[in-house]
């Protein structure tokens, strides 16, 4: 049993003997560190990879104070060196965050809880550095994205927070009897991409059941990954977790399943921690001409460990 996340696991083993078989349910609890590679950028001229990594514990709290001796990096299964000492950002970076809410009819019962949890998250924003401040927007969708909010990014100062919270209470002006998740995501990504900040993310709250639009999940993931936009997904309702989990894992975000009114705020707290507390690694790229599997593993002083893996494209 080698858990890669801090959560409960359940699976089954089927034991077969001649014509009889017995299925045994197994459960376990992952207690290691949760490692998320938020971004990994290739520097072809320097033959290096620059990665931002979030490390959280079982309670979703940022794990700070880790150093060079706590991290191991692998490219294609072989250990490689750091080019410089590990850095901690972070206290914080300024963020551009698009908050995308599934307002389809099937999730109407969750709307009050979504408003409450999202309000708390918005209140946590507002970091300012070097003349820049967090920017955010609230988007809602049914069959398509609600048009009034498409250009809704604002600086998250006191006035901006009130604007964003006000958007949470607005009714959408589109058909809510269907759910166009992937098309809506592309439109929000276009708005996130042009924000003048380096850390860009989308937070999606949905059941993962896309039933409208011409954008495929594969195309969506490719588009987001190429633009360096990480997606954090919170799944709830009659959940189809597979697409949401894949969307987060392949863009460097986090996935939370089966959120309830009680756990929505906790999911937002973990996302906030991942976005605002990160380690920066400069990694030796021993084969820049090849596509590389990058795996980063952290172990804290108590021996708890975790890792995450992403694919790095080759240099031309």
CSV table of C-alpha atoms in Angstrom, one decimal:
chain,number,residue,atom,x,y,z
A,1,UNK,CA,0.0,0.0,0.0
A,2,UNK,CA,1.8,3.1,-1.3
A,3,UNK,CA,-0.6,6.1,-1.0
A,4,UNK,CA,0.3,9.2,-3.0
A,5,UNK,CA,-2.2,11.5,-1.4
A,6,UNK,CA,-3.4,12.3,2.1
A,7,UNK,CA,-6.9,10.7,1.9
A,8,UNK,CA,-8.9,7.6,2.5
A,9,UNK,CA,-8.5,4.8,-0.1
A,10,UNK,CA,-10.8,1.9,-0.9
A,11,UNK,CA,-10.2,-0.9,-3.3
A,12,UNK,CA,-11.0,-4.6,-3.7
A,13,UNK,CA,-9.0,-7.8,-4.2
A,14,UNK,CA,-10.7,-10.7,-6.0
A,15,UNK,CA,-9.4,-14.1,-4.9
A,16,UNK,CA,-10.0,-16.9,-7.4
A,17,UNK,CA,-9.8,-20.6,-6.7
A,18,UNK,CA,-11.0,-23.1,-9.3
A,19,UNK,CA,-14.6,-22.1,-10.0
A,20,UNK,CA,-15.1,-20.0,-6.9
A,21,UNK,CA,-14.0,-16.5,-6.1
A,22,UNK,CA,-14.3,-14.1,-3.2
A,23,UNK,CA,-14.0,-10.3,-3.3
A,24,UNK,CA,-12.4,-8.6,-0.3
A,25,UNK,CA,-12.7,-4.9,0.3
A,26,UNK,CA,-9.5,-3.1,1.5
A,27,UNK,CA,-9.3,0.3,3.0
A,28,UNK,CA,-6.4,2.5,4.1
A,29,UNK,CA,-5.5,6.1,5.0
A,30,UNK,CA,-2.7,7.9,3.3
A,31,UNK,CA,-0.8,10.0,5.9
A,32,UNK,CA,2.1,11.2,3.8
A,33,UNK,CA,2.8,14.7,2.5
A,34,UNK,CA,0.8,15.9,-0.4
A,35,UNK,CA,3.1,17.2,-3.2
A,36,UNK,CA,1.8,19.2,-6.1
A,37,UNK,CA,4.0,20.5,-8.9
A,38,UNK,CA,2.2,23.7,-9.6
A,39,UNK,CA,4.4,24.6,-12.6
A,40,UNK,CA,7.5,23.3,-14.4
A,41,UNK,CA,9.1,25.5,-17.0
A,42,UNK,CA,11.8,24.3,-19.4
A,43,UNK,CA,14.8,26.6,-19.9
A,44,UNK,CA,16.5,25.3,-23.0
A,45,UNK,CA,19.4,27.7,-23.0
A,46,UNK,CA,20.4,26.8,-19.5
A,47,UNK,CA,19.5,23.0,-19.8
A,48,UNK,CA,17.4,23.4,-16.7
A,49,UNK,CA,13.9,23.1,-15.4
A,50,UNK,CA,12.4,25.6,-13.0
A,51,UNK,CA,9.6,24.1,-10.9
A,52,UNK,CA,7.2,25.5,-8.3
A,53,UNK,CA,6.0,22.9,-5.8
A,54,UNK,CA,3.4,23.1,-3.1
A,55,UNK,CA,3.8,20.8,0.0
A,56,UNK,CA,0.9,20.3,2.4
A,57,UNK,CA,0.3,18.0,5.3
A,58,UNK,CA,-2.7,15.8,6.1
A,59,UNK,CA,-4.6,18.8,7.4
A,60,UNK,CA,-4.0,20.8,4.3
A,61,UNK,CA,-1.6,23.1,6.0
A,62,UNK,CA,1.5,24.3,4.2
A,63,UNK,CA,4.6,22.4,5.2
A,64,UNK,CA,7.3,25.1,5.5
A,65,UNK,CA,11.0,24.9,6.6
A,66,UNK,CA,12.0,22.1,4.2
A,67,UNK,CA,15.5,22.4,2.7
A,68,UNK,CA,17.8,20.7,0.1
A,69,UNK,CA,18.1,17.6,2.2
A,70,UNK,CA,14.3,17.1,2.1
A,71,UNK,CA,13.9,16.9,-1.7
A,72,UNK,CA,14.9,14.3,-4.3
A,73,UNK,CA,14.3,14.9,-8.0
A,74,UNK,CA,14.2,12.3,-10.8
A,75,UNK,CA,14.1,12.7,-14.6
A,76,UNK,CA,13.0,9.5,-16.4
A,77,UNK,CA,13.6,7.5,-13.2
A,78,UNK,CA,17.2,8.7,-12.7
A,79,UNK,CA,18.1,11.0,-9.8
A,80,UNK,CA,19.3,14.5,-10.9
A,81,UNK,CA,20.8,17.4,-9.1
A,82,UNK,CA,19.5,20.8,-8.1
A,83,UNK,CA,21.4,23.7,-9.7
A,84,UNK,CA,21.0,25.9,-6.6
A,85,UNK,CA,19.6,25.7,-3.1
A,86,UNK,CA,15.8,25.2,-2.7
A,87,UNK,CA,14.0,28.5,-2.3
A,88,UNK,CA,10.8,29.1,-0.3
A,89,UNK,CA,8.5,31.7,-1.9
A,90,UNK,CA,6.6,32.3,-0.3
A,91,UNK,CA,5.3,33.7,1.8
A,92,UNK,CA,3.4,34.6,-1.3
A,93,UNK,CA,3.0,35.5,-5.0
A,94,UNK,CA,0.4,37.7,-6.5
A,95,UNK,CA,-2.3,35.6,-8.1
A,96,UNK,CA,-4.7,35.7,-11.0
A,97,UNK,CA,-7.6,33.4,-10.2
A,98,UNK,CA,-10.7,32.6,-12.2
A,99,UNK,CA,-13.4,31.1,-10.0
A,100,UNK,CA,-15.8,29.0,-12.2
A,101,UNK,CA,-19.0,27.9,-10.6
A,102,UNK,CA,-21.3,25.2,-12.1
A,103,UNK,CA,-24.8,26.9,-11.8
A,104,UNK,CA,-26.7,24.1,-13.6
A,105,UNK,CA,-30.1,23.1,-12.3
A,106,UNK,CA,-28.9,19.8,-11.0
A,107,UNK,CA,-26.7,21.5,-8.4
A,108,UNK,CA,-29.2,24.2,-7.3
A,109,UNK,CA,-29.3,22.8,-3.7
A,110,UNK,CA,-25.5,23.5,-3.3
A,111,UNK,CA,-25.6,27.1,-4.3
A,112,UNK,CA,-25.9,28.6,-0.8
A,113,UNK,CA,-22.9,26.5,0.4
A,114,UNK,CA,-20.9,27.5,-2.7
A,115,UNK,CA,-21.6,31.2,-2.1
A,116,UNK,CA,-20.5,30.9,1.6
A,117,UNK,CA,-17.3,29.0,0.9
A,118,UNK,CA,-16.3,31.1,-2.1
A,119,UNK,CA,-16.9,34.3,-0.1
A,120,UNK,CA,-14.4,33.1,2.5
A,121,UNK,CA,-11.9,32.3,-0.2
A,122,UNK,CA,-12.3,35.8,-1.8
A,123,UNK,CA,-11.8,37.4,1.6
A,124,UNK,CA,-8.4,35.6,1.9
A,125,UNK,CA,-7.1,37.2,-1.3
A,126,UNK,CA,-5.7,40.7,-1.6
A,127,UNK,CA,-1.9,40.2,-1.4
A,128,UNK,CA,0.0,43.1,-2.9
A,129,UNK,CA,3.7,43.2,-3.9
A,130,UNK,CA,5.8,45.5,-6.1
A,131,UNK,CA,2.8,47.5,-7.2
A,132,UNK,CA,0.7,44.4,-8.1
A,133,UNK,CA,-2.2,43.0,-6.3
A,134,UNK,CA,-4.1,39.7,-6.6
A,135,UNK,CA,-6.7,39.7,-9.4
A,136,UNK,CA,-9.8,37.5,-9.5
A,137,UNK,CA,-13.1,37.0,-11.3
A,138,UNK,CA,-16.2,35.0,-10.6
A,139,UNK,CA,-17.8,33.1,-13.5
A,140,UNK,CA,-20.9,31.0,-13.6
A,141,UNK,CA,-22.1,28.6,-16.3
A,142,UNK,CA,-25.0,26.5,-17.3
A,143,UNK,CA,-25.2,25.4,-20.9
A,144,UNK,CA,-22.6,28.1,-21.6
A,145,UNK,CA,-20.7,30.8,-19.7
A,146,UNK,CA,-22.7,33.7,-18.3
A,147,UNK,CA,-21.8,36.6,-20.5
A,148,UNK,CA,-21.9,39.5,-18.0
A,149,UNK,CA,-18.9,38.1,-16.1
A,150,UNK,CA,-16.6,37.2,-19.0
A,151,UNK,CA,-14.5,40.4,-18.4
A,152,UNK,CA,-14.9,40.4,-14.7
A,153,UNK,CA,-11.3,40.4,-13.4
A,154,UNK,CA,-10.7,43.0,-10.8
A,155,UNK,CA,-8.0,43.9,-8.3
A,156,UNK,CA,-8.9,42.2,-5.0
A,157,UNK,CA,-8.8,45.3,-2.8
A,158,UNK,CA,-11.7,46.1,-0.5
A,159,UNK,CA,-13.8,47.4,-3.4
A,160,UNK,CA,-12.9,44.4,-5.6
A,161,UNK,CA,-13.9,42.0,-3.0
A,162,UNK,CA,-17.4,43.5,-2.8
A,163,UNK,CA,-17.7,43.3,-6.5
A,164,UNK,CA,-16.7,39.6,-6.6
A,165,UNK,CA,-19.0,38.7,-3.7
A,166,UNK,CA,-21.8,40.6,-5.4
A,167,UNK,CA,-21.3,38.4,-8.5
A,168,UNK,CA,-21.8,35.3,-6.4
A,169,UNK,CA,-25.4,36.4,-5.7
A,170,UNK,CA,-26.3,37.2,-9.3
A,171,UNK,CA,-28.5,34.9,-11.2
A,172,UNK,CA,-27.1,33.6,-14.5
A,173,UNK,CA,-28.7,34.6,-17.8
A,174,UNK,CA,-28.1,31.3,-19.7
A,175,UNK,CA,-30.0,28.0,-19.9
A,176,UNK,CA,-29.2,26.1,-16.6
A,177,UNK,CA,-30.7,22.8,-17.8
A,178,UNK,CA,-27.3,21.7,-19.3
A,179,UNK,CA,-23.7,21.9,-18.3
A,180,UNK,CA,-21.0,23.2,-20.8
A,181,UNK,CA,-18.0,22.7,-18.5
A,182,UNK,CA,-15.2,22.4,-21.1
A,183,UNK,CA,-16.3,25.2,-23.3
A,184,UNK,CA,-16.7,27.5,-20.3
A,185,UNK,CA,-13.3,26.6,-19.1
A,186,UNK,CA,-11.7,27.6,-22.4
A,187,UNK,CA,-13.3,31.0,-22.3
A,188,UNK,CA,-12.2,31.6,-18.7
A,189,UNK,CA,-8.7,30.4,-19.5
A,190,UNK,CA,-8.5,33.1,-22.2
A,191,UNK,CA,-9.3,35.7,-19.6
A,192,UNK,CA,-6.9,34.3,-17.0
A,193,UNK,CA,-4.0,34.1,-19.6
A,194,UNK,CA,-4.0,37.9,-20.3
A,195,UNK,CA,-3.8,38.9,-16.6
A,196,UNK,CA,-0.5,40.7,-15.9
A,197,UNK,CA,0.6,38.3,-13.1
A,198,UNK,CA,2.8,35.3,-13.2
A,199,UNK,CA,0.8,32.8,-11.1
A,200,UNK,CA,-2.4,31.9,-13.0
A,201,UNK,CA,-5.1,29.4,-12.0
A,202,UNK,CA,-8.7,28.4,-12.3
A,203,UNK,CA,-10.8,27.0,-9.5
A,204,UNK,CA,-13.7,24.9,-10.9
A,205,UNK,CA,-16.6,23.8,-8.7
A,206,UNK,CA,-18.7,21.2,-10.5
A,207,UNK,CA,-20.0,17.6,-10.7
A,208,UNK,CA,-17.8,17.0,-13.7
A,209,UNK,CA,-20.7,16.0,-16.0
A,210,UNK,CA,-20.2,17.9,-19.2
A,211,UNK,CA,-23.1,17.6,-21.7
A,212,UNK,CA,-22.8,20.6,-24.0
A,213,UNK,CA,-20.2,22.1,-26.3
A,214,UNK,CA,-17.6,21.1,-28.8
A,215,UNK,CA,-14.4,21.3,-26.7
A,216,UNK,CA,-13.1,17.9,-25.6
A,217,UNK,CA,-11.4,17.2,-22.3
A,218,UNK,CA,-8.1,16.3,-24.2
A,219,UNK,CA,-8.1,19.6,-26.0
A,220,UNK,CA,-8.9,21.5,-22.9
A,221,UNK,CA,-6.1,20.0,-20.9
A,222,UNK,CA,-3.6,20.6,-23.8
A,223,UNK,CA,-4.6,24.2,-24.0
A,224,UNK,CA,-4.4,24.8,-20.3
A,225,UNK,CA,-1.0,23.0,-19.9
A,226,UNK,CA,0.5,25.0,-22.8
A,227,UNK,CA,-0.5,28.3,-21.2
A,228,UNK,CA,0.7,27.3,-17.7
A,229,UNK,CA,-2.7,27.6,-16.1
A,230,UNK,CA,-3.3,25.2,-13.2
A,231,UNK,CA,-6.8,24.0,-12.5
A,232,UNK,CA,-8.0,23.2,-9.0
A,233,UNK,CA,-11.3,21.2,-9.0
A,234,UNK,CA,-13.8,20.7,-6.2
A,235,UNK,CA,-16.3,18.0,-7.1
A,236,UNK,CA,-19.7,17.7,-5.5
A,237,UNK,CA,-23.3,16.5,-6.3
A,238,UNK,CA,-23.9,13.5,-8.5
A,239,UNK,CA,-20.2,13.4,-9.1
A,240,UNK,CA,-18.3,12.0,-12.1
A,241,UNK,CA,-14.8,12.3,-10.5
A,242,UNK,CA,-12.6,11.0,-13.4
A,243,UNK,CA,-12.6,14.0,-15.7
A,244,UNK,CA,-12.1,16.5,-12.8
A,245,UNK,CA,-9.3,14.5,-11.3
A,246,UNK,CA,-7.5,14.2,-14.7
A,247,UNK,CA,-8.1,17.9,-15.4
A,248,UNK,CA,-6.3,18.9,-12.1
A,249,UNK,CA,-3.5,16.3,-12.2
A,250,UNK,CA,-2.5,17.1,-15.8
A,251,UNK,CA,-2.4,20.8,-15.3
A,252,UNK,CA,-0.6,20.9,-11.9
A,253,UNK,CA,-3.6,21.6,-9.7
A,254,UNK,CA,-5.4,19.8,-6.9
A,255,UNK,CA,-8.6,17.7,-6.9
A,256,UNK,CA,-11.1,17.4,-4.1
A,257,UNK,CA,-14.0,14.9,-4.3
A,258,UNK,CA,-17.3,14.6,-2.6
A,259,UNK,CA,-17.3,18.0,-1.2
A,260,UNK,CA,-20.1,18.8,1.2
A,261,UNK,CA,-21.3,22.0,2.8
A,262,UNK,CA,-19.0,21.3,5.7
A,263,UNK,CA,-15.9,20.5,3.6
A,264,UNK,CA,-16.1,23.1,0.9
A,265,UNK,CA,-14.3,25.7,3.1
A,266,UNK,CA,-11.6,23.2,3.9
A,267,UNK,CA,-11.1,22.5,0.2
A,268,UNK,CA,-10.7,26.2,-0.5
A,269,UNK,CA,-8.2,26.5,2.4
A,270,UNK,CA,-6.0,23.7,0.9
A,271,UNK,CA,-6.2,25.4,-2.5
A,272,UNK,CA,-5.2,28.7,-0.9
A,273,UNK,CA,-2.3,27.1,0.9
A,274,UNK,CA,-1.1,25.5,-2.4
A,275,UNK,CA,-1.4,28.7,-4.3
A,276,UNK,CA,0.4,30.9,-1.7
A,277,UNK,CA,3.1,28.7,-0.2
A,278,UNK,CA,5.5,27.0,-2.6
A,279,UNK,CA,9.0,25.9,-3.0
A,280,UNK,CA,11.1,26.9,-6.1
A,281,UNK,CA,13.6,24.4,-7.5
A,282,UNK,CA,16.1,24.9,-10.3
A,283,UNK,CA,16.7,21.4,-11.7
A,284,UNK,CA,19.5,20.0,-13.9
A,285,UNK,CA,18.1,18.9,-17.2
A,286,UNK,CA,20.4,16.1,-18.3
A,287,UNK,CA,18.6,15.3,-21.6
A,288,UNK,CA,16.9,18.5,-22.9
A,289,UNK,CA,16.4,17.1,-26.3
A,290,UNK,CA,14.0,14.4,-25.0
A,291,UNK,CA,10.6,14.4,-23.4
A,292,UNK,CA,11.2,13.9,-19.7
A,293,UNK,CA,9.1,12.5,-16.9
A,294,UNK,CA,9.9,14.8,-13.9
A,295,UNK,CA,9.2,13.4,-10.4
A,296,UNK,CA,9.8,15.4,-7.3
A,297,UNK,CA,9.7,13.8,-3.9
A,298,UNK,CA,9.8,15.5,-0.5
A,299,UNK,CA,10.3,13.9,2.9
A,300,UNK,CA,9.9,15.9,6.1
A,301,UNK,CA,12.0,15.6,9.3
A,302,UNK,CA,9.4,13.2,10.7
A,303,UNK,CA,9.8,10.8,7.8
A,304,UNK,CA,6.5,11.5,6.1
A,305,UNK,CA,6.9,11.6,2.3
A,306,UNK,CA,5.1,12.3,-0.9
A,307,UNK,CA,5.8,12.9,-4.6
A,308,UNK,CA,4.3,14.2,-7.8
A,309,UNK,CA,5.1,13.6,-11.5
A,310,UNK,CA,4.6,15.7,-14.6
A,311,UNK,CA,5.8,15.4,-18.2
A,312,UNK,CA,8.3,18.0,-19.6
A,313,UNK,CA,8.4,18.6,-23.3
A,314,UNK,CA,11.7,18.4,-25.2
A,315,UNK,CA,13.7,21.4,-26.3
A,316,UNK,CA,13.7,22.0,-30.1
